[in-house]
mmCIF file with all atom_site columns, C-alpha atoms in Angstrom:
data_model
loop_
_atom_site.group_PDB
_atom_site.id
_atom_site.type_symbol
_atom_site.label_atom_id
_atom_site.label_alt_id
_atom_site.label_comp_id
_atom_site.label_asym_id
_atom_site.label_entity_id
_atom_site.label_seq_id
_atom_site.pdbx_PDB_ins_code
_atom_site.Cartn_x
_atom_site.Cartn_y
_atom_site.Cartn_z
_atom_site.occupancy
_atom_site.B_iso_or_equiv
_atom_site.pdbx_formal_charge
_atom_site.auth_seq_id
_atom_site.auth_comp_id
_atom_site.auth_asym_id
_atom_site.auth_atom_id
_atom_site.pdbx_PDB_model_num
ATOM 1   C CA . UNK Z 1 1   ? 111.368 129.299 93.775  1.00 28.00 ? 357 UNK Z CA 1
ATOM 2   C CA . UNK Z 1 2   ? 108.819 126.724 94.826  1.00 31.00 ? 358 UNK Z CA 1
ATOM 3   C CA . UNK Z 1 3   ? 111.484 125.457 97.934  1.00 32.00 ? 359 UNK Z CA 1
ATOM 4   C CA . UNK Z 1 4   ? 111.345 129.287 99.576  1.00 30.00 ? 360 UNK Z CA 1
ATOM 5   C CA . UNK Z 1 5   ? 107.424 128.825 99.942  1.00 30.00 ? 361 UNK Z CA 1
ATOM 6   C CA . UNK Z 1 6   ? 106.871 126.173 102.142 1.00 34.00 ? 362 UNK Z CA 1
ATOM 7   C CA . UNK Z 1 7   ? 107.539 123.261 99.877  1.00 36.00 ? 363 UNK Z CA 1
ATOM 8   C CA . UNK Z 1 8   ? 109.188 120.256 101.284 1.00 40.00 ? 364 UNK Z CA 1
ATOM 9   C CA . UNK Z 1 9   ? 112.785 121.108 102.635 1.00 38.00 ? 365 UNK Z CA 1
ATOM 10  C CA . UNK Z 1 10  ? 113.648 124.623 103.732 1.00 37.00 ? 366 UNK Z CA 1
ATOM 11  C CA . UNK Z 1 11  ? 117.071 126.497 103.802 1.00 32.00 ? 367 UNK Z CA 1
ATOM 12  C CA . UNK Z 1 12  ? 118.366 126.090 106.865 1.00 36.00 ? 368 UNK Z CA 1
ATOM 13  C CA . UNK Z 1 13  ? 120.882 129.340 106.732 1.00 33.00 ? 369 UNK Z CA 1
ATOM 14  C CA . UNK Z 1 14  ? 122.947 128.851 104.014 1.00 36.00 ? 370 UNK Z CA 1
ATOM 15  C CA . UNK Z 1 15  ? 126.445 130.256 104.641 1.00 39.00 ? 371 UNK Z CA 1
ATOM 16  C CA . UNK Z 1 16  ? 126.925 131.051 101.060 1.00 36.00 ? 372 UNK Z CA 1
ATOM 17  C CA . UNK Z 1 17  ? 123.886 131.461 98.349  1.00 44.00 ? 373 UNK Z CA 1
ATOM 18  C CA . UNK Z 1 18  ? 125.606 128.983 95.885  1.00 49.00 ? 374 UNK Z CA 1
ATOM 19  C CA . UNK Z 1 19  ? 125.896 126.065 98.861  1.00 41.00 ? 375 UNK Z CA 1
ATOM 20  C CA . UNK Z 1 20  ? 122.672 126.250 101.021 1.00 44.00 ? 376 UNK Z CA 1
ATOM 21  C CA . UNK Z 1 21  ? 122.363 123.147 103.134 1.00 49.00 ? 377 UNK Z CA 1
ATOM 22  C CA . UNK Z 1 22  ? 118.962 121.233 103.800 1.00 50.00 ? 378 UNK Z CA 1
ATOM 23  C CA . UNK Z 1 23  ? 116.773 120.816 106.780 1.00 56.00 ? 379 UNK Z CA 1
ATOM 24  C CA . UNK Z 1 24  ? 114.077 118.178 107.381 1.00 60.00 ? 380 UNK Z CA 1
ATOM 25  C CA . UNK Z 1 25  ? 110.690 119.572 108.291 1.00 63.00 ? 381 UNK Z CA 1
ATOM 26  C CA . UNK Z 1 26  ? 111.064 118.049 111.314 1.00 62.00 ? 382 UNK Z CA 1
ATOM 27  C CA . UNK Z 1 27  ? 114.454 119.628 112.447 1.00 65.00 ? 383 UNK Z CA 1
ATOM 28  C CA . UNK Z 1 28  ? 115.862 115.952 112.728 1.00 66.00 ? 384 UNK Z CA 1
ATOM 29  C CA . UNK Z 1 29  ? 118.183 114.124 110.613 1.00 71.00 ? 385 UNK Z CA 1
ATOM 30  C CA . UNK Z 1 30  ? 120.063 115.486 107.445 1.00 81.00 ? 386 UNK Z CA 1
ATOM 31  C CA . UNK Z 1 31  ? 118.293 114.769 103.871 1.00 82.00 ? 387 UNK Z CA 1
ATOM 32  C CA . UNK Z 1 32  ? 120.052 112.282 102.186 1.00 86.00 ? 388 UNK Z CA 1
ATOM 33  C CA . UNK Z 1 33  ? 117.266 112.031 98.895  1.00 90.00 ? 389 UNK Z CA 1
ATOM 34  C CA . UNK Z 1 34  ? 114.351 113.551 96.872  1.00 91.00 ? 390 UNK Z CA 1
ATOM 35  C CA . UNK Z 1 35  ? 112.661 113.022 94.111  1.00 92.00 ? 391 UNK Z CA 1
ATOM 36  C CA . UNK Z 1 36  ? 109.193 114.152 92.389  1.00 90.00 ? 392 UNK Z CA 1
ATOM 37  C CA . UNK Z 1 37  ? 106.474 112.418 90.591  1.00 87.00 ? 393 UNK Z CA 1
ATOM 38  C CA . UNK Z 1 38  ? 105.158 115.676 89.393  1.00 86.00 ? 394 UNK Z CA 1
ATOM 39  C CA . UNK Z 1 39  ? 105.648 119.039 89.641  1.00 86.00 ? 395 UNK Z CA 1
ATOM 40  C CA . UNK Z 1 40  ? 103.230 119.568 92.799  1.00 82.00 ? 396 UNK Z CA 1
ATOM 41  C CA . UNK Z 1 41  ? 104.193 115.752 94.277  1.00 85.00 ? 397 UNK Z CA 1
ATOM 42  C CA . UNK Z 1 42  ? 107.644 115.093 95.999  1.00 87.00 ? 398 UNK Z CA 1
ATOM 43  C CA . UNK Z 1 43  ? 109.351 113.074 98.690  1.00 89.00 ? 399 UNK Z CA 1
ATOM 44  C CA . UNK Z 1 44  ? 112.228 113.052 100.141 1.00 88.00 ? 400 UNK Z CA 1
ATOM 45  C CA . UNK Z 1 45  ? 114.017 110.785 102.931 1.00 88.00 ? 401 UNK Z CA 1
ATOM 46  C CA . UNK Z 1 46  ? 116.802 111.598 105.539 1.00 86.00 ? 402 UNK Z CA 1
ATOM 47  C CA . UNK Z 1 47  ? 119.628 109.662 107.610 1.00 84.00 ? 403 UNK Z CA 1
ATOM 48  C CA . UNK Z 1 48  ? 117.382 108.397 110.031 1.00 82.00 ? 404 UNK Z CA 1
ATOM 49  C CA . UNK Z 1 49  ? 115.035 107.365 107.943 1.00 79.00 ? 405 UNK Z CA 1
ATOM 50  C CA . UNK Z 1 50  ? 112.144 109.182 108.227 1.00 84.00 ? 406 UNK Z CA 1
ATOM 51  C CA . UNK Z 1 51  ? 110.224 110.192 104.455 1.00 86.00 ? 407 UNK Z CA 1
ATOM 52  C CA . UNK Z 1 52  ? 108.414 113.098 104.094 1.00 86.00 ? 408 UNK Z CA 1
ATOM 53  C CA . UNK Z 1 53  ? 105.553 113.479 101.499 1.00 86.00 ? 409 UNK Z CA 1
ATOM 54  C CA . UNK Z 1 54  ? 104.665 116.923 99.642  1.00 84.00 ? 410 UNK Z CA 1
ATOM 55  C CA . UNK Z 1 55  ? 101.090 117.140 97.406  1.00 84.00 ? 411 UNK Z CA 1
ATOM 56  C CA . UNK Z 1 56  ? 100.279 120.465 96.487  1.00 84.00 ? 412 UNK Z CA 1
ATOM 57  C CA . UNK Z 1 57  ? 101.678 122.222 99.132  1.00 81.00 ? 413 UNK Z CA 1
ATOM 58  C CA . UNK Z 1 58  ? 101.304 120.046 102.138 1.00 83.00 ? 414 UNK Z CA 1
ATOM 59  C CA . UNK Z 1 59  ? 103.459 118.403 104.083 1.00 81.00 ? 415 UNK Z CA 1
ATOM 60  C CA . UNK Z 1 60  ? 103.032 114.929 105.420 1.00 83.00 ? 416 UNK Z CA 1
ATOM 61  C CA . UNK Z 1 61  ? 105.365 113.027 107.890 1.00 82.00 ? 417 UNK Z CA 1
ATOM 62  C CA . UNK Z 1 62  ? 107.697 112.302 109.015 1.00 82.00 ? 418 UNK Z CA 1
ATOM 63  C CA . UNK Z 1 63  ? 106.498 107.960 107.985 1.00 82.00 ? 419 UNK Z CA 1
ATOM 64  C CA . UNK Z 1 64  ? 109.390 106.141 109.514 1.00 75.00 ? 420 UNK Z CA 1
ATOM 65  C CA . UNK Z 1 65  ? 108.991 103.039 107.672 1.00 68.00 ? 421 UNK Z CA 1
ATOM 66  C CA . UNK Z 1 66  ? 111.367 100.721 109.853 1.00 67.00 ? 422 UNK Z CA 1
ATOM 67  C CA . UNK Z 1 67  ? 112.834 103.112 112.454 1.00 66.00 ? 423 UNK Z CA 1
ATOM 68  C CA . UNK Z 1 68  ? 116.743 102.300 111.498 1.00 64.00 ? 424 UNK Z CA 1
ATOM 69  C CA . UNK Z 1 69  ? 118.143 102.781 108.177 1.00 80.00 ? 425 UNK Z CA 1
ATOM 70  C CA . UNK Z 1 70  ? 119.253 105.637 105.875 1.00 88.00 ? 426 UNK Z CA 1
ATOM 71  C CA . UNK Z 1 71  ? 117.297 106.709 102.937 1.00 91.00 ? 427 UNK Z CA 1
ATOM 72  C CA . UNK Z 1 72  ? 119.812 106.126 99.906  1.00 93.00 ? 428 UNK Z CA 1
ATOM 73  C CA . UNK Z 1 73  ? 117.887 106.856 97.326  1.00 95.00 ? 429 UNK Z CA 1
ATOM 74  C CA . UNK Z 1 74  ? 114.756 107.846 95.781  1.00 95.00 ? 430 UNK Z CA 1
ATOM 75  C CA . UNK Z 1 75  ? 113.068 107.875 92.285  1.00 96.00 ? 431 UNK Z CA 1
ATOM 76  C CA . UNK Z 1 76  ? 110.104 108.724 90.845  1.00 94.00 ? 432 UNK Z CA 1
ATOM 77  C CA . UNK Z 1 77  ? 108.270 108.091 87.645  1.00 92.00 ? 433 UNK Z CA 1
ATOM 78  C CA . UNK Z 1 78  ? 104.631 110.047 86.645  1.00 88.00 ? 434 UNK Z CA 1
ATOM 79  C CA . UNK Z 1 79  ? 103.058 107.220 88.962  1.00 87.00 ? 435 UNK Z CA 1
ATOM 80  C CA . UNK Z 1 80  ? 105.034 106.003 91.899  1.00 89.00 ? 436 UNK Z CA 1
ATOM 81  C CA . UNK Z 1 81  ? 108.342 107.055 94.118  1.00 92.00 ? 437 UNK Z CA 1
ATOM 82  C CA . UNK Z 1 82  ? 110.306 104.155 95.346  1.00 94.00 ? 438 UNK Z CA 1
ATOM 83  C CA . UNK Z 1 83  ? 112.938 104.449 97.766  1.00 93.00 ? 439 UNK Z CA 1
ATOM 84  C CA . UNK Z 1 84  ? 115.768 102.701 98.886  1.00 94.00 ? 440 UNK Z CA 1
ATOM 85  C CA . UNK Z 1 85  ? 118.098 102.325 102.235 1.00 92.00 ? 441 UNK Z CA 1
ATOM 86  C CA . UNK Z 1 86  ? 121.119 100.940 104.028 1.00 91.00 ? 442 UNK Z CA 1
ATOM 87  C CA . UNK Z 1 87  ? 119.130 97.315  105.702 1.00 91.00 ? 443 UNK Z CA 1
ATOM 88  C CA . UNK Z 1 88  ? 118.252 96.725  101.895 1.00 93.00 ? 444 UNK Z CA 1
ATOM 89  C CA . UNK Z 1 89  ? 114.614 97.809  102.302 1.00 93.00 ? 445 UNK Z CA 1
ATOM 90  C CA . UNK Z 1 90  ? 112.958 99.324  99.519  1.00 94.00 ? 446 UNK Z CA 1
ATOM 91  C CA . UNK Z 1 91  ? 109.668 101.746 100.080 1.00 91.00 ? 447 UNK Z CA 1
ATOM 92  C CA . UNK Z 1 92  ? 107.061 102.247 97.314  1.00 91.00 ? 448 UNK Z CA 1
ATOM 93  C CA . UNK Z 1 93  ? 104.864 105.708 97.598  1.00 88.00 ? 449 UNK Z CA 1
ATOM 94  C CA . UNK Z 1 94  ? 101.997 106.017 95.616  1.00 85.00 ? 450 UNK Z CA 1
ATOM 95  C CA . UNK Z 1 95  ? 98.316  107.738 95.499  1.00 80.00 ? 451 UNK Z CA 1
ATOM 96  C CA . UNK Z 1 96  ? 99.929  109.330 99.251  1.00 78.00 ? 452 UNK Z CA 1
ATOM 97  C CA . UNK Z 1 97  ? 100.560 106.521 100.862 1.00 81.00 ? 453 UNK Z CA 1
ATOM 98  C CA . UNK Z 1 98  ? 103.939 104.938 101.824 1.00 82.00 ? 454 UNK Z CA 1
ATOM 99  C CA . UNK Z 1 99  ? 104.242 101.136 101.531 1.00 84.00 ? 455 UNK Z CA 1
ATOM 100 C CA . UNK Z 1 100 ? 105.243 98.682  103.598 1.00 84.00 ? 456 UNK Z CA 1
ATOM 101 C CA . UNK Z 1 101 ? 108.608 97.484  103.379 1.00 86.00 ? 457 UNK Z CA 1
ATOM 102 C CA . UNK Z 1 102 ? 109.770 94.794  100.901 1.00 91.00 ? 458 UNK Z CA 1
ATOM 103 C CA . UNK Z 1 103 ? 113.151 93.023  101.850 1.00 92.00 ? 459 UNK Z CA 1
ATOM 104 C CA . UNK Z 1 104 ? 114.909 93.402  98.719  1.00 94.00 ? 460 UNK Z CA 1
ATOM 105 C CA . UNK Z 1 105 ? 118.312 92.519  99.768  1.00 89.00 ? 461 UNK Z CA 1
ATOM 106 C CA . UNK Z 1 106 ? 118.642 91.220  103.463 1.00 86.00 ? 462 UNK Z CA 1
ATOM 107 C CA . UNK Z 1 107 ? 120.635 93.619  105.337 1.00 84.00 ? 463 UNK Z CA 1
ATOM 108 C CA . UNK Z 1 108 ? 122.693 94.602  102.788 1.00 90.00 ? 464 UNK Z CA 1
ATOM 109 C CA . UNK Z 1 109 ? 122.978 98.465  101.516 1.00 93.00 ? 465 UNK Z CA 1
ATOM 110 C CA . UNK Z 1 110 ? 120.728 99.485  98.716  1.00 94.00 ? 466 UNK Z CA 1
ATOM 111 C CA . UNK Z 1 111 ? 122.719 102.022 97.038  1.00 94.00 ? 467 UNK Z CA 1
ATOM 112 C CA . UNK Z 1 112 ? 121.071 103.755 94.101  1.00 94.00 ? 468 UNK Z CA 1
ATOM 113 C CA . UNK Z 1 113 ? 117.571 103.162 92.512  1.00 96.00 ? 469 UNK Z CA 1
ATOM 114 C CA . UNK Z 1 114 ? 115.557 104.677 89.243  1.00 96.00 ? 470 UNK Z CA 1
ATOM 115 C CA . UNK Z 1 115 ? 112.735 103.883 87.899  1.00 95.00 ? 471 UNK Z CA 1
ATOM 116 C CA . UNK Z 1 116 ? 110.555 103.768 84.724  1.00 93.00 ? 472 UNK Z CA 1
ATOM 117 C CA . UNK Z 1 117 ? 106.741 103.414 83.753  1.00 83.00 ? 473 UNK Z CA 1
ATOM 118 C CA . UNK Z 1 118 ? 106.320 102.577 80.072  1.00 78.00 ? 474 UNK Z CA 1
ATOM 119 C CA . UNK Z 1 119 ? 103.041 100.413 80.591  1.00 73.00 ? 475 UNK Z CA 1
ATOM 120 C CA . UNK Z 1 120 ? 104.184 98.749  83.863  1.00 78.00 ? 476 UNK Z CA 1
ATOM 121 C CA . UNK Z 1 121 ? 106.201 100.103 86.695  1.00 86.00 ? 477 UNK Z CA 1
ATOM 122 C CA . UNK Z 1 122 ? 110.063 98.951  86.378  1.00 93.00 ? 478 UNK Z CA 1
ATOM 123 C CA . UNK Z 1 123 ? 112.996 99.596  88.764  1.00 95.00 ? 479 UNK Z CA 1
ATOM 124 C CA . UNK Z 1 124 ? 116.500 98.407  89.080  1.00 95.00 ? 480 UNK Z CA 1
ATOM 125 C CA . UNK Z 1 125 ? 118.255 99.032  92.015  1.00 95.00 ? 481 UNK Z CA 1
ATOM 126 C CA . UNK Z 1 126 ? 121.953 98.338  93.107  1.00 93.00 ? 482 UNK Z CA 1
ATOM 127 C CA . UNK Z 1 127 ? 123.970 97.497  96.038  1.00 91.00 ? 483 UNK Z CA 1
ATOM 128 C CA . UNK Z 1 128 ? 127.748 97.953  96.879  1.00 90.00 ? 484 UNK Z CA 1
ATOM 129 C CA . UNK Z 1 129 ? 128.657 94.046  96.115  1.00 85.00 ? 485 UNK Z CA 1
ATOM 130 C CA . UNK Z 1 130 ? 127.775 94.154  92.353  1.00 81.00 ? 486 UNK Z CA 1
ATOM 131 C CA . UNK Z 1 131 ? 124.054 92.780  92.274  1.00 89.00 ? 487 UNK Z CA 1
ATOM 132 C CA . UNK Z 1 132 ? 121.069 94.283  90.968  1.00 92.00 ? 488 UNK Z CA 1
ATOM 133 C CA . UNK Z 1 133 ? 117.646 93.872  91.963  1.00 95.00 ? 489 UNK Z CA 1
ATOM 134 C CA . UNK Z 1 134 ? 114.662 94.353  89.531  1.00 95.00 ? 490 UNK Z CA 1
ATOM 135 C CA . UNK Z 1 135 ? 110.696 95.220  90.404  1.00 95.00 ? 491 UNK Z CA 1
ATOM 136 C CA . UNK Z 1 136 ? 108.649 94.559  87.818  1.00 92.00 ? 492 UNK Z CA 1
ATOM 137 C CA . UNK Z 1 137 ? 105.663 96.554  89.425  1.00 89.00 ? 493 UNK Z CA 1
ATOM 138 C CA . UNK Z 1 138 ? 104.719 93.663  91.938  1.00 90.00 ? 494 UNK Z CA 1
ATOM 139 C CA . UNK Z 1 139 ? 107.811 92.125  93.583  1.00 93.00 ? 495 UNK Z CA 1
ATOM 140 C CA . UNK Z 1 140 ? 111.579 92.665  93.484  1.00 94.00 ? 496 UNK Z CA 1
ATOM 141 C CA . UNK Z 1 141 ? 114.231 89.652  92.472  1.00 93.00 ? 497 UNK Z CA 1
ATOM 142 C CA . UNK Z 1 142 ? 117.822 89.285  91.982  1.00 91.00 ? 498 UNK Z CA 1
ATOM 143 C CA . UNK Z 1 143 ? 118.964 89.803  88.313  1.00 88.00 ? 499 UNK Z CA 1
ATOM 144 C CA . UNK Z 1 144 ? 122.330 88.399  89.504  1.00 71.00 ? 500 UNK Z CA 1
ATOM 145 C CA . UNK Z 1 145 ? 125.741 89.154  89.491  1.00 62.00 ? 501 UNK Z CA 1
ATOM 146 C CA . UNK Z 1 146 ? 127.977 88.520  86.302  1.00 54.00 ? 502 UNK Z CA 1
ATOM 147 C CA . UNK Z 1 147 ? 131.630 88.318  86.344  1.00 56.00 ? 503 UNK Z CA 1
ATOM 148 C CA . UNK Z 1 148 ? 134.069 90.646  88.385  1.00 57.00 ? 504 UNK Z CA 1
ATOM 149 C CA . UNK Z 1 149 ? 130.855 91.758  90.475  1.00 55.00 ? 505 UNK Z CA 1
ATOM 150 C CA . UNK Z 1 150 ? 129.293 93.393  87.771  1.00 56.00 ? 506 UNK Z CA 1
ATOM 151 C CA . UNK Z 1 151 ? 126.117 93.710  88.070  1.00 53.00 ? 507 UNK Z CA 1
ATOM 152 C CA . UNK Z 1 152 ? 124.432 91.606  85.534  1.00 54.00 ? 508 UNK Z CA 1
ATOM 153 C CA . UNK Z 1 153 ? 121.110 92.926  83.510  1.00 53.00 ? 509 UNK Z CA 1
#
């Protein structure tokens, strides 16, 4: 199992073997989201929002991208990760590199993401008032919100 040899997260004494619990590389935080690009490319994000970065067997971080929010979410596609977290901020990582971050949604909880490349890079995230957010591989925008705060696609 990839996770027992130095891979990203390690077991942090798992009480029982079918409910082990997670432990940033850095001892701090709790991980709140992963996700992998490939099988030998990963990252993963924790309460306090720090993201970690694994390629090949390495492990970078902890990037704090803006020093406050939980990671929500994270998902990857063959070319990019983009996360997500509670100011609204989402994080793009790609080639190694985290992004900067792009104000998708003020301060306002991003609560899921997932992503797609078919071509060009798409993503959809969603918040906990009904709207959705689309990135079309350069910039993120409001799809809207249709009636009873559902999000609207």
């Amino acid at each position: 199992m990839a996770l027992t040899t130095g891979a990203l997260c390690a077991l942090a004494g798992p009480a029982f073997a079918d409910a082990p619990s997670w432990q940033p590389p850095d001892g701090l935080g709790s991980m709140t989201a992963v996700g992998c690009e490939s099988p030998g490319t990963c990252i993963t994000g924790d309460n306090v929002n720090d993201v970690f970065a694994y390629n090949n067997g390495v492990i970078s971080g902890p990037f704090n991208p803006d020093g406050v929010a939980s990671v929500q979410d994270i998902s990857c596609t063959t070319s990019i990760c983009m996360a997500v977290d509670a100011d609204g901020q989402a994080y793009e990582y790609q080639n190694g590199a985290l992004g900067t971050a792009d104000d998708v949604n003020g301060s306002t909880r991003l609560d899921t993401v997932s992503c797609t490349t078919s071509g060009t890079t798409f993503c959809l995230s969603l918040d906990p008032t009904g709207k959705a957010f689309a990135f079309n591989g350069t910039t993120w925008a409001s799809t809207g919100t249709g009636t009873s705060g559902q999000p609207q696609f």
